[in-house]
Short mmCIF file of C-alpha atoms and ligand atoms in Angstrom, two decimals:
data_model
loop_
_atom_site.label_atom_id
_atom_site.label_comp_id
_atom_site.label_asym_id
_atom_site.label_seq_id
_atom_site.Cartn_x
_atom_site.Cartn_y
_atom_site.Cartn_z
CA UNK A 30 0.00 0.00 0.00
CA UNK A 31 1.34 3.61 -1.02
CA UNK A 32 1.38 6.59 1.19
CA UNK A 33 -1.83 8.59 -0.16
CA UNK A 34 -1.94 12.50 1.57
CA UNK A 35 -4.48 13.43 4.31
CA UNK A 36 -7.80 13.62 2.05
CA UNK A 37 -9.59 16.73 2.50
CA UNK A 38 -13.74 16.63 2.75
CA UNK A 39 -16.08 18.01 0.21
CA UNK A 40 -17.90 21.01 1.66
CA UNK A 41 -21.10 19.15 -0.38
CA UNK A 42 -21.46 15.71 -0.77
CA UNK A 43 -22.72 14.18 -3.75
CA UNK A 44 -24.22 10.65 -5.61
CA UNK A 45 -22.35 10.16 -8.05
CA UNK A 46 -22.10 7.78 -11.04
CA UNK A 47 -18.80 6.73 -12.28
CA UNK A 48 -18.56 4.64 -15.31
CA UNK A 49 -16.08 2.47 -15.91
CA UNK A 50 -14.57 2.79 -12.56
CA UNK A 51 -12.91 -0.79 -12.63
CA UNK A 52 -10.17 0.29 -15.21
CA UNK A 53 -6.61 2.61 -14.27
CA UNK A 54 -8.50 6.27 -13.96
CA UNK A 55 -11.78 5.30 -12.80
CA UNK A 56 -11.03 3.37 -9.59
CA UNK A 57 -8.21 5.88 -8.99
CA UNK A 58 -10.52 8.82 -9.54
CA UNK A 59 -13.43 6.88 -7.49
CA UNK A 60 -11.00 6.22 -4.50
CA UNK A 61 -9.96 9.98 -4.08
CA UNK A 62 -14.02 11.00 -4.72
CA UNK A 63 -14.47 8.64 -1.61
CA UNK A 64 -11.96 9.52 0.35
CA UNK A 65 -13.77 13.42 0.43
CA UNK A 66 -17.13 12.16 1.53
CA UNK A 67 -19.22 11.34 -1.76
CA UNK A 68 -21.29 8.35 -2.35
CA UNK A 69 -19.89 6.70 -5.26
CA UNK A 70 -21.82 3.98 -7.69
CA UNK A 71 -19.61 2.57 -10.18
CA UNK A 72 -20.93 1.01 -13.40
CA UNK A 73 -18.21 -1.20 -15.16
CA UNK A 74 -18.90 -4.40 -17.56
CA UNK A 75 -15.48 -5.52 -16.85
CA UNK A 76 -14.18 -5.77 -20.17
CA UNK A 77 -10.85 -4.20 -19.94
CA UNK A 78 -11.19 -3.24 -16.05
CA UNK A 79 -9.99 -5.71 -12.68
CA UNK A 80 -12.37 -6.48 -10.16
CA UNK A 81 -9.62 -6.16 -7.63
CA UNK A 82 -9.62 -2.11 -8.77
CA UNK A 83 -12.85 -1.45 -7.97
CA UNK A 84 -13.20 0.17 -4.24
CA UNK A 85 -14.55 -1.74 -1.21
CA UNK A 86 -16.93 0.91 -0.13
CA UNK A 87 -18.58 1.43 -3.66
CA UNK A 88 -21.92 0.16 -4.85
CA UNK A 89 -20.99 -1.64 -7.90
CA UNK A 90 -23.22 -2.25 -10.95
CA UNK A 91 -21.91 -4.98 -13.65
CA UNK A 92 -23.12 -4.04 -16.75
CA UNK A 93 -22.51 -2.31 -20.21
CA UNK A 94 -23.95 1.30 -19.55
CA UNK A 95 -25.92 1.11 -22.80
CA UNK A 96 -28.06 -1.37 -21.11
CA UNK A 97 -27.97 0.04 -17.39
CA UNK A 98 -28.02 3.58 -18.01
CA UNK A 99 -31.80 4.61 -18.17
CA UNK A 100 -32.54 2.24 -14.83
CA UNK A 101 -29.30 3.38 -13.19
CA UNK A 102 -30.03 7.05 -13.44
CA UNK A 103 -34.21 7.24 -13.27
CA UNK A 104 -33.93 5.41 -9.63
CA UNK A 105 -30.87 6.98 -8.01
CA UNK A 106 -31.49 10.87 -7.52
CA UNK A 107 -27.80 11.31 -8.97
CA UNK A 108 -25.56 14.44 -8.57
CA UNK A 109 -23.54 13.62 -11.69
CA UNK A 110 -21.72 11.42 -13.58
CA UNK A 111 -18.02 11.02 -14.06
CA UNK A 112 -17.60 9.41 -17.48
CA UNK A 113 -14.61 6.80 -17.81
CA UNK A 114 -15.56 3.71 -19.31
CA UNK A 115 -14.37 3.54 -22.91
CA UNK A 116 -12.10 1.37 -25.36
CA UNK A 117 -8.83 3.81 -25.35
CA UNK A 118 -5.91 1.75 -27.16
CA UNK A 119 -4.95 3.40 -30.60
CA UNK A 120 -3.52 0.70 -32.45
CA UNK A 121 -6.46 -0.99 -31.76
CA UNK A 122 -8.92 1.83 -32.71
CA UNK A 123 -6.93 1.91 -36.33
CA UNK A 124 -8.14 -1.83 -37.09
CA UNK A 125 -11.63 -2.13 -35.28
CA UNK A 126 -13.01 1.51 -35.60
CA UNK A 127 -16.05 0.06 -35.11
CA UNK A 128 -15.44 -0.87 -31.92
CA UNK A 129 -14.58 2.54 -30.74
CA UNK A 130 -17.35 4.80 -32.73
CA UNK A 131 -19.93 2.31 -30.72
CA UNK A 132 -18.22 1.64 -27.31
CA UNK A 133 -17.09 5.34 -27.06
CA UNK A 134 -19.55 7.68 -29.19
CA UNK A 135 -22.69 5.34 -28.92
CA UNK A 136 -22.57 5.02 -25.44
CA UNK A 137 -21.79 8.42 -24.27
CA UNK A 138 -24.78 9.34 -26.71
CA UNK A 139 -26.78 6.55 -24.61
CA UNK A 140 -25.49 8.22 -21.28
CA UNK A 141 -25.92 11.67 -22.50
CA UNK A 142 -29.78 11.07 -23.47
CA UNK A 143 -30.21 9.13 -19.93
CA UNK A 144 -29.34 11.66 -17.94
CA UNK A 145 -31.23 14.64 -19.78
CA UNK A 146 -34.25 12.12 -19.32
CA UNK A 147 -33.48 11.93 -15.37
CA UNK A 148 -32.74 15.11 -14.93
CA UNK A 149 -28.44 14.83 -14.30
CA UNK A 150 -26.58 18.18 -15.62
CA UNK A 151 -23.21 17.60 -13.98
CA UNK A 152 -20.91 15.79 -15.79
CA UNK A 153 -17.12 15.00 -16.39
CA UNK A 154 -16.23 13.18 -19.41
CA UNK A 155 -12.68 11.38 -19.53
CA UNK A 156 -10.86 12.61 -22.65
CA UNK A 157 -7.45 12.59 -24.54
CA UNK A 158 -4.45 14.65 -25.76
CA UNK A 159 -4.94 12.24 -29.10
CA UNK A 160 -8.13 14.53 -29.97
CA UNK A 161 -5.32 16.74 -31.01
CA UNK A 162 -3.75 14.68 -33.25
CA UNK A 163 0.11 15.48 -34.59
CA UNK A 164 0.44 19.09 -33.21
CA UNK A 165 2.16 22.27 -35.20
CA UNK A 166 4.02 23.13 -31.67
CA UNK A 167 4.14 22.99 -28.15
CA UNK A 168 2.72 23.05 -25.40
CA UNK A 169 -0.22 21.98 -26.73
CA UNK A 170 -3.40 24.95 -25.57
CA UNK A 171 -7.17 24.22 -25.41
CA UNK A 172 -7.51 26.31 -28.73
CA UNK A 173 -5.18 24.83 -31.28
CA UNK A 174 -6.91 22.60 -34.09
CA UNK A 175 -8.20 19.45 -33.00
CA UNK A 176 -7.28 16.81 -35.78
CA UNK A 177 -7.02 13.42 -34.34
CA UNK A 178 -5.13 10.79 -36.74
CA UNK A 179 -6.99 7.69 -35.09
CA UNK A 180 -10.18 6.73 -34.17
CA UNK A 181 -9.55 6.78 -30.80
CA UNK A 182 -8.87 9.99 -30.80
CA UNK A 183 -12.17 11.00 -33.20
CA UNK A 184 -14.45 9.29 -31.15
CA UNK A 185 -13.43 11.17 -28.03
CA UNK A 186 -13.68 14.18 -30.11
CA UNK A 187 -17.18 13.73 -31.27
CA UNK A 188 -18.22 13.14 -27.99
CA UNK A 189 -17.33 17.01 -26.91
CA UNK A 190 -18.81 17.90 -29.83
CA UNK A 191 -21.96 16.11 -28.76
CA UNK A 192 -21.65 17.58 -24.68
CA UNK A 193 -21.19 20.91 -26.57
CA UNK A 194 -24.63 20.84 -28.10
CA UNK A 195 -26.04 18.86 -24.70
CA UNK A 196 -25.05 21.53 -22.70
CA UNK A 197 -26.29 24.86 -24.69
CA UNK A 198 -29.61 23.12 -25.80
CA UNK A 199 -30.39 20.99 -22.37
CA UNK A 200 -28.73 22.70 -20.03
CA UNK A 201 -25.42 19.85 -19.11
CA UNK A 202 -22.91 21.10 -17.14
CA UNK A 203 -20.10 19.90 -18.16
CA UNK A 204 -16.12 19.39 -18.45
CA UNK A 205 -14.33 17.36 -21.04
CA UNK A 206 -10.81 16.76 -19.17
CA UNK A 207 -7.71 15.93 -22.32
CA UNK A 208 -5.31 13.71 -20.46
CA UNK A 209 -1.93 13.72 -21.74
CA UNK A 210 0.10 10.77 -20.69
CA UNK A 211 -1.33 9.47 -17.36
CA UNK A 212 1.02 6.87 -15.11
CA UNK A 213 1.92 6.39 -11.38
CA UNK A 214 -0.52 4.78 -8.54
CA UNK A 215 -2.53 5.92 -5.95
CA UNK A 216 -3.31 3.91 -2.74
CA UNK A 217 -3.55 0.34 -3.92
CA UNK A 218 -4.35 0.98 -7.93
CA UNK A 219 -2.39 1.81 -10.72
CA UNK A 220 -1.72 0.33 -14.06
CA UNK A 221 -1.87 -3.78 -14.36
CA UNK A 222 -3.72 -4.36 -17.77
CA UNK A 223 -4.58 -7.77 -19.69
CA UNK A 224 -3.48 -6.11 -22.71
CA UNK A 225 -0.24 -3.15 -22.20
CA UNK A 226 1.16 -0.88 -24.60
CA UNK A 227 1.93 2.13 -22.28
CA UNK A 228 5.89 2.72 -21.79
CA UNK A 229 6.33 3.13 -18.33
CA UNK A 230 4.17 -0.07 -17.04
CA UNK A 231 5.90 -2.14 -19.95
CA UNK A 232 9.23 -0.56 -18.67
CA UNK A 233 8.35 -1.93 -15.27
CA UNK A 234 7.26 -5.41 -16.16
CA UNK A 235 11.04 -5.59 -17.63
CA UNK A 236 12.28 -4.71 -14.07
CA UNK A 237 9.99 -7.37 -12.63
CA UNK A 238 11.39 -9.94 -15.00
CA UNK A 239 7.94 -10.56 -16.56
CA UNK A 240 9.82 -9.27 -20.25
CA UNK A 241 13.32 -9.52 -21.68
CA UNK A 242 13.74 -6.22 -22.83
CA UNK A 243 11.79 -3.33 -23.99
CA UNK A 244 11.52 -2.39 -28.12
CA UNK A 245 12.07 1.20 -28.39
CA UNK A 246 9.76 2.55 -31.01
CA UNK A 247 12.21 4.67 -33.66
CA UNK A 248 14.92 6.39 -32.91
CA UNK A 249 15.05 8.82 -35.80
CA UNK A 250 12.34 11.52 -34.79
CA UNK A 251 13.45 15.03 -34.60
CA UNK A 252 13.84 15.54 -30.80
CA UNK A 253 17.17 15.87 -28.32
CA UNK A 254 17.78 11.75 -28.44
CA UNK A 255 15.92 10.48 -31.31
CA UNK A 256 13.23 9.67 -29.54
CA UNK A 257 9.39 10.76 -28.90
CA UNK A 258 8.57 13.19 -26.43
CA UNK A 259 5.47 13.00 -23.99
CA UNK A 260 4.15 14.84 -20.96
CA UNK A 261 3.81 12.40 -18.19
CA UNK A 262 1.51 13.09 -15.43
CA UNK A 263 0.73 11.25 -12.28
CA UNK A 264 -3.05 9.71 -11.71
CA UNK A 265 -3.65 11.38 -8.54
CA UNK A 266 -3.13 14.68 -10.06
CA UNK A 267 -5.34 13.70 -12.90
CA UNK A 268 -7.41 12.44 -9.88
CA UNK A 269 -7.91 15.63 -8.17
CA UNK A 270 -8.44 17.36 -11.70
CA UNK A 271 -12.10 15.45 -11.81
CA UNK A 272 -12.78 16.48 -8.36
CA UNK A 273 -12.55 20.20 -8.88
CA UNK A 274 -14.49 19.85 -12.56
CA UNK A 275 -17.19 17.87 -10.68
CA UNK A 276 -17.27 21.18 -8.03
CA UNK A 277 -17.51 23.49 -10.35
CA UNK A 278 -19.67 22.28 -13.46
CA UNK A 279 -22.15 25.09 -14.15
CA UNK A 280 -25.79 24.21 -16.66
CA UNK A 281 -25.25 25.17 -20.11
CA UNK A 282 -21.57 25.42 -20.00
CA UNK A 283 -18.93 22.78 -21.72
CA UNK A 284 -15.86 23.11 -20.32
CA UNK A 285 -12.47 21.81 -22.18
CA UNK A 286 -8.78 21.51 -19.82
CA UNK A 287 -5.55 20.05 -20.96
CA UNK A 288 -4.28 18.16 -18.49
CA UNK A 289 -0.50 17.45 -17.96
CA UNK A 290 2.86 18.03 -15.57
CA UNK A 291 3.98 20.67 -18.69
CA UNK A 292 7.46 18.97 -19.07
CA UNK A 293 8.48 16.75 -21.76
CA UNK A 294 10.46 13.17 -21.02
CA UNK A 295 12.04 11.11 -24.63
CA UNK A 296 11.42 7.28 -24.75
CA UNK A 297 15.31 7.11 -23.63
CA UNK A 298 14.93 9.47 -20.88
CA UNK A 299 11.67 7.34 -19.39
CA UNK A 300 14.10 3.99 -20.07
CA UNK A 301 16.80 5.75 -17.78
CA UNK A 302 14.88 6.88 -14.88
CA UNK A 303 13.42 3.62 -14.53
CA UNK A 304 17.27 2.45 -14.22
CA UNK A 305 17.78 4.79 -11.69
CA UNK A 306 14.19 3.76 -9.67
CA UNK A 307 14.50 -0.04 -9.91
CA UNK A 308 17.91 -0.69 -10.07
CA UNK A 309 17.42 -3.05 -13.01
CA UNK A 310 19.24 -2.51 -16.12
CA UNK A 311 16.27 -2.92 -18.41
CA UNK A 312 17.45 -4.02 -21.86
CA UNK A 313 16.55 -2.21 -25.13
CA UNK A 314 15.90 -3.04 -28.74
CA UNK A 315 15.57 -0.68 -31.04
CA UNK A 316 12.38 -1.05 -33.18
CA UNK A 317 10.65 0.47 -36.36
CA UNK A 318 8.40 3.53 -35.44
CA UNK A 319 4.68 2.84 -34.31
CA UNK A 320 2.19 3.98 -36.87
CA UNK A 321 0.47 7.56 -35.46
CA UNK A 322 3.34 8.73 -32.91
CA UNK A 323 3.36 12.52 -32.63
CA UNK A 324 6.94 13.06 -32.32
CA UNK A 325 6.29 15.25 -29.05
CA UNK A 326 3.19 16.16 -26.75
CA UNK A 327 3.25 18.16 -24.15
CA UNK A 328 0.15 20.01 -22.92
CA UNK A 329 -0.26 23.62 -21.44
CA UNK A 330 -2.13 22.71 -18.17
CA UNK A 331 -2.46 26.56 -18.02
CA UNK A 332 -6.47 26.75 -18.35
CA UNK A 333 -7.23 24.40 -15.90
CA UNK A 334 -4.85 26.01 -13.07
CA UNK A 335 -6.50 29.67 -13.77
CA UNK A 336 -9.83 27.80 -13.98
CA UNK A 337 -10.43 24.95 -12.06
CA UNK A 338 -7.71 26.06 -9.36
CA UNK A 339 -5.58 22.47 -10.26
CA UNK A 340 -2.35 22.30 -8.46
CA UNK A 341 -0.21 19.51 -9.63
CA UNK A 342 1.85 18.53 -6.47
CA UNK A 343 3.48 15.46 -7.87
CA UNK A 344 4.72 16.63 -11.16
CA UNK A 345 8.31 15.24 -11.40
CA UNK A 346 9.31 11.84 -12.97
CA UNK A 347 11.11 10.58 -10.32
CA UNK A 348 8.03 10.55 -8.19
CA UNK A 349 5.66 9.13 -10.73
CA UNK A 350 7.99 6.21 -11.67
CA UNK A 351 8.54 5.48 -8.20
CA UNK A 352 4.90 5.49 -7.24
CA UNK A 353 4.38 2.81 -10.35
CA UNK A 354 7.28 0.40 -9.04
CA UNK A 355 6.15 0.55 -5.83
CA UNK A 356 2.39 -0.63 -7.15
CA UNK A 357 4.48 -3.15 -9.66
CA UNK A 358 7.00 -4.54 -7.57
CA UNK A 359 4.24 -4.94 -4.75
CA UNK A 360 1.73 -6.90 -7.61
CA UNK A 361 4.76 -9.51 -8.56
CA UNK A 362 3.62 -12.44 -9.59
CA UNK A 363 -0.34 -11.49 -8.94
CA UNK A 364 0.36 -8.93 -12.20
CA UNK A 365 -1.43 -9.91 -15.15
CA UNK A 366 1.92 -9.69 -17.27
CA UNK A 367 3.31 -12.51 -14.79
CA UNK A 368 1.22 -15.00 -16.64
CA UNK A 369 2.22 -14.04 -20.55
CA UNK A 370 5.93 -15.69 -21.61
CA UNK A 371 8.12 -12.19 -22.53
N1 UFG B 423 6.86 3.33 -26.60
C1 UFG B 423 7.97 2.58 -26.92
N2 UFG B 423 7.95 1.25 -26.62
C2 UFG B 423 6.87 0.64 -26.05
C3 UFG B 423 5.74 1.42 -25.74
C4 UFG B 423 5.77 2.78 -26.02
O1 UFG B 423 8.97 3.07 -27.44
O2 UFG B 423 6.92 -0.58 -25.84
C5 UFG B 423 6.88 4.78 -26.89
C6 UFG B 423 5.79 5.19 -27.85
O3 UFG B 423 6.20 5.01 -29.17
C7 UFG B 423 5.60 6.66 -27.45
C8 UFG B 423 5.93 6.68 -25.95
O4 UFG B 423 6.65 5.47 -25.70
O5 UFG B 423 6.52 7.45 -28.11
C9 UFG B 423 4.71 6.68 -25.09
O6 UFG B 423 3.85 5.64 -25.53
P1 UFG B 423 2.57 5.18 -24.72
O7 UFG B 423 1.97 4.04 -25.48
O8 UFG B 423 2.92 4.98 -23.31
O9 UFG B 423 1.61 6.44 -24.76
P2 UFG B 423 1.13 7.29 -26.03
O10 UFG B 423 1.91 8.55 -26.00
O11 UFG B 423 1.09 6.51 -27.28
O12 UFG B 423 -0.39 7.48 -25.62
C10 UFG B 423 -0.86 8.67 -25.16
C11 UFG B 423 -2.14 8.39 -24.42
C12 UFG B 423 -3.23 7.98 -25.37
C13 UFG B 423 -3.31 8.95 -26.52
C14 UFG B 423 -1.99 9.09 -27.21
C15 UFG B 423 -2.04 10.12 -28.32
O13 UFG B 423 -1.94 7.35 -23.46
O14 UFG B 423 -4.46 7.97 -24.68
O15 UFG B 423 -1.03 9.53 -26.26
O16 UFG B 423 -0.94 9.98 -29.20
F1 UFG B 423 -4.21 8.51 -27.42
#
């Protein structure tokens, strides 16, 4: 178990729904909305998400929210809904777009319509720096084109699109929050997938001994090392993020924040301070580039400290990759990776 900080209480507690609360973010985010007081519900059809994840002192619902919505929300008297659940792997999204215009935009449309039927205008929708797509510079601000080169990352656009027109027709409150790249743990959760691509858990499971090496995708972009750039930012930042968007939703209003530490890390540099955490060695291939990797995100986090009052407290590398070994190392053999061969 990881040191968490001394929680502070809402000053209003609400019901809230949180979908998809079994998977990294959700259980993360529905820990820290417990830990201030609130009465959380978590819907999750465990298709990507643990069971393990999901907190003790939640109500849990199992079930795909376009079949559970409508009963959910007309029975509960709900303060709002924080929006997780969704399919969120890129590569993925390129060869089954299907999957993602219907698990992602469907639903949320299925969501969106249940609570304008029940009456629920506060809402937080989970969303990514990939609506951006390959950006002309950096740091990346709320009003530079959106142009998303997957369809991952034009589902999750649509869907602010739709909250947009939800929230000046009906009268939604809500905030669409673009995570940049999310890792660390919080209390007991953090990142332990069926499926990983994500650097820094892969990195991890090579410390562990649960993979050989790690493949470095391309070396040849135009950055200090070769290698891609990204903004990492820990989960209970992102956490705390939801919390204040949840406080301060007004009806009518669709609010959009960046979310990220603001400094950029390469491939190589990510490799190295995992080194320096574990104390493993952590062999590398190099490997052809992935298909769709900006060269370098990093988001300007700028709106949603002058708006929402967000103050990042665990910003620096060191911290997040320690926060993931210690969830890692503590997993061992009860990881998912332990049972894959390398
Ligand atoms: N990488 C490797 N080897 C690996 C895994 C990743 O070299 O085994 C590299 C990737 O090429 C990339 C960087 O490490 O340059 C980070 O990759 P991740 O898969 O951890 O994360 P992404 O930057 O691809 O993903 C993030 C968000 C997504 C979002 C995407 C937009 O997690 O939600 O940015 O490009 F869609």
């Amino acid at each position: 178990m990881l040191l968490t900080n001394h929680p502070r209480k809402a000053k209003t507690i609400m019901k809230l729904l949180v979908t998809g609360g079994a998977g990294y973010v959700g259980s993360v985010c529905a820990t820290v909305l417990l830990e201030q007081g609130h009465d959380i519900t978590i819907v999750d059809n465990f298709s990507t998400g643990n069971r393990d994840a999901v907190p003790a002192n939640a109500t849990l619902i199992e079930g795909d929210i376009r079949d559970v919505a409508g009963d959910v929300l007309a029975g509960g008297n709900f303060d709002g809904v924080v929006h997780f659940a969704a399919r969120s792997l890129v590569g993925e999204s390129m060869e089954r777009p299907e999957d993602y215009w219907h698990h992602n935009f469907v639903t949320t449309l299925t969501l969106l319509d249940a609570m304008r039927n029940h009456g629920v205008t506060n809402l937080v929708f989970s969303s990514t720096a990939a609506t951006y797509g390959e950006p002309d510079r950096v740091p990346i601000t709320e009003d530079m084109p959106t142009a998303p080169t997957n369809p991952y990352g034009a589902s999750k656009l649509a869907i602010d699109y739709a909250i947009t027109s939800y929230a000046h027709a009906h009268g939604l409150g809500a905030t669409s929050l673009r995570y940049f790249n999310v890792a660390g743990a919080y209390g007991s959760v953090g990142e332990n997938r069926e499926v990983e691509t994500h650097l820094i858990p892969l990195v991890l499971q090579v410390a562990l001994g649960h993979r050989d090496e790690i493949f470095i995708f391309g070396d040849d972009y135009p950055t200090k090392d070769g290698t891609c750039i990204r903004d990492y930012i820990h989960i209970k930042d992102l956490a705390d993020a939801h919390v204040l968007a949840l406080e301060s939703n007004t009806p009518g209003t669709h609010r959009i924040f960046n979310l990220g530490s603001g400094d950029g890390y390469s491939v190589k540099e990510v490799i190295d301070k995992c080194r320096e955490v574990t104390g493993h060695p952590i062999p590398v291939t190099m490997a052809d580039r992935r298909a769709g990797d900006p060269a370098v995100l990093i988001a300007s986090s700028a709106r949603a400290k002058a708006e929402l009052g967000w103050r990042p407290s665990r910003t620096d590398l060191d911290t997040i990759i320690a926060d993931a070994w210690a969830f890692t190392a503590a997993l061992g053999d009860h990881a998912h990776s332990a049972h894959r061969k390398p």
